[in-house]
């Protein structure tokens, strides 16, 4: 059985400083975004 690794404060600080690279993820199109909402749910009024 594998036990989870306990991170040190130094390792946690290093992870928090790292940035996430989103450049290889394509943006959602309008049709894809519409599929995310349930059909019977109305969008919120702003």
mmCIF file with all atom_site columns, C-alpha atoms in Angstrom:
data_model
loop_
_atom_site.group_PDB
_atom_site.id
_atom_site.type_symbol
_atom_site.label_atom_id
_atom_site.label_alt_id
_atom_site.label_comp_id
_atom_site.label_asym_id
_atom_site.label_entity_id
_atom_site.label_seq_id
_atom_site.pdbx_PDB_ins_code
_atom_site.Cartn_x
_atom_site.Cartn_y
_atom_site.Cartn_z
_atom_site.occupancy
_atom_site.B_iso_or_equiv
_atom_site.pdbx_formal_charge
_atom_site.auth_seq_id
_atom_site.auth_comp_id
_atom_site.auth_asym_id
_atom_site.auth_atom_id
_atom_site.pdbx_PDB_model_num
ATOM 1  C CA . UNK A 1 1  ? 0.000   0.000  0.000   1.00 0.00 ? 1  UNK A CA 1
ATOM 2  C CA . UNK A 1 2  ? 1.378   3.416  -0.972  1.00 0.00 ? 2  UNK A CA 1
ATOM 3  C CA . UNK A 1 3  ? 1.522   6.114  1.654   1.00 0.00 ? 3  UNK A CA 1
ATOM 4  C CA . UNK A 1 4  ? 1.107   9.751  0.586   1.00 0.00 ? 4  UNK A CA 1
ATOM 5  C CA . UNK A 1 5  ? 4.240   11.906 0.628   1.00 0.00 ? 5  UNK A CA 1
ATOM 6  C CA . UNK A 1 6  ? 4.313   14.663 3.212   1.00 0.00 ? 6  UNK A CA 1
ATOM 7  C CA . UNK A 1 7  ? 5.522   17.901 1.676   1.00 0.00 ? 7  UNK A CA 1
ATOM 8  C CA . UNK A 1 8  ? 7.832   20.245 3.506   1.00 0.00 ? 8  UNK A CA 1
ATOM 9  C CA . UNK A 1 9  ? 7.128   23.966 3.840   1.00 0.00 ? 9  UNK A CA 1
ATOM 10 C CA . UNK A 1 10 ? 9.884   24.649 1.306   1.00 0.00 ? 10 UNK A CA 1
ATOM 11 C CA . UNK A 1 11 ? 8.320   22.273 -1.251  1.00 0.00 ? 11 UNK A CA 1
ATOM 12 C CA . UNK A 1 12 ? 4.862   23.801 -0.741  1.00 0.00 ? 12 UNK A CA 1
ATOM 13 C CA . UNK A 1 13 ? 6.245   27.312 -1.263  1.00 0.00 ? 13 UNK A CA 1
ATOM 14 C CA . UNK A 1 14 ? 7.965   26.179 -4.472  1.00 0.00 ? 14 UNK A CA 1
ATOM 15 C CA . UNK A 1 15 ? 4.704   24.669 -5.776  1.00 0.00 ? 15 UNK A CA 1
ATOM 16 C CA . UNK A 1 16 ? 2.782   27.869 -5.036  1.00 0.00 ? 16 UNK A CA 1
ATOM 17 C CA . UNK A 1 17 ? 5.291   29.931 -7.041  1.00 0.00 ? 17 UNK A CA 1
ATOM 18 C CA . UNK A 1 18 ? 4.914   27.790 -10.167 1.00 0.00 ? 18 UNK A CA 1
ATOM 19 C CA . UNK A 1 19 ? 2.549   29.024 -12.844 1.00 0.00 ? 19 UNK A CA 1
ATOM 20 C CA . UNK A 1 20 ? 0.202   26.906 -14.900 1.00 0.00 ? 20 UNK A CA 1
ATOM 21 C CA . UNK A 1 21 ? 0.783   26.977 -18.656 1.00 0.00 ? 21 UNK A CA 1
ATOM 22 C CA . UNK A 1 22 ? -2.592  27.128 -20.410 1.00 0.00 ? 22 UNK A CA 1
ATOM 23 C CA . UNK A 1 23 ? -1.150  27.891 -23.857 1.00 0.00 ? 23 UNK A CA 1
ATOM 24 C CA . UNK A 1 24 ? -1.736  24.381 -25.236 1.00 0.00 ? 24 UNK A CA 1
ATOM 25 C CA . UNK A 1 25 ? -5.422  24.271 -24.208 1.00 0.00 ? 25 UNK A CA 1
ATOM 26 C CA . UNK A 1 26 ? -7.828  25.511 -26.908 1.00 0.00 ? 26 UNK A CA 1
ATOM 27 C CA . UNK A 1 27 ? -10.529 28.005 -25.949 1.00 0.00 ? 27 UNK A CA 1
ATOM 28 C CA . UNK A 1 28 ? -14.146 26.875 -25.797 1.00 0.00 ? 28 UNK A CA 1
ATOM 29 C CA . UNK A 1 29 ? -16.328 27.814 -28.723 1.00 0.00 ? 29 UNK A CA 1
ATOM 30 C CA . UNK A 1 30 ? -19.809 29.236 -28.140 1.00 0.00 ? 30 UNK A CA 1
ATOM 31 C CA . UNK A 1 31 ? -21.421 25.926 -29.107 1.00 0.00 ? 31 UNK A CA 1
ATOM 32 C CA . UNK A 1 32 ? -19.218 24.001 -26.668 1.00 0.00 ? 32 UNK A CA 1
ATOM 33 C CA . UNK A 1 33 ? -20.001 26.451 -23.870 1.00 0.00 ? 33 UNK A CA 1
ATOM 34 C CA . UNK A 1 34 ? -23.751 26.073 -24.490 1.00 0.00 ? 34 UNK A CA 1
ATOM 35 C CA . UNK A 1 35 ? -23.440 22.304 -23.980 1.00 0.00 ? 35 UNK A CA 1
ATOM 36 C CA . UNK A 1 36 ? -22.092 22.862 -20.452 1.00 0.00 ? 36 UNK A CA 1
ATOM 37 C CA . UNK A 1 37 ? -25.424 24.189 -19.162 1.00 0.00 ? 37 UNK A CA 1
ATOM 38 C CA . UNK A 1 38 ? -28.427 21.938 -18.584 1.00 0.00 ? 38 UNK A CA 1
ATOM 39 C CA . UNK A 1 39 ? -31.105 22.494 -21.208 1.00 0.00 ? 39 UNK A CA 1
ATOM 40 C CA . UNK A 1 40 ? -33.823 23.275 -18.641 1.00 0.00 ? 40 UNK A CA 1
ATOM 41 C CA . UNK A 1 41 ? -31.723 25.839 -16.736 1.00 0.00 ? 41 UNK A CA 1
ATOM 42 C CA . UNK A 1 42 ? -32.095 29.499 -17.609 1.00 0.00 ? 42 UNK A CA 1
ATOM 43 C CA . UNK A 1 43 ? -28.972 31.689 -17.483 1.00 0.00 ? 43 UNK A CA 1
ATOM 44 C CA . UNK A 1 44 ? -28.732 34.196 -14.637 1.00 0.00 ? 44 UNK A CA 1
ATOM 45 C CA . UNK A 1 45 ? -29.754 37.767 -15.299 1.00 0.00 ? 45 UNK A CA 1
ATOM 46 C CA . UNK A 1 46 ? -26.896 40.209 -14.889 1.00 0.00 ? 46 UNK A CA 1
#
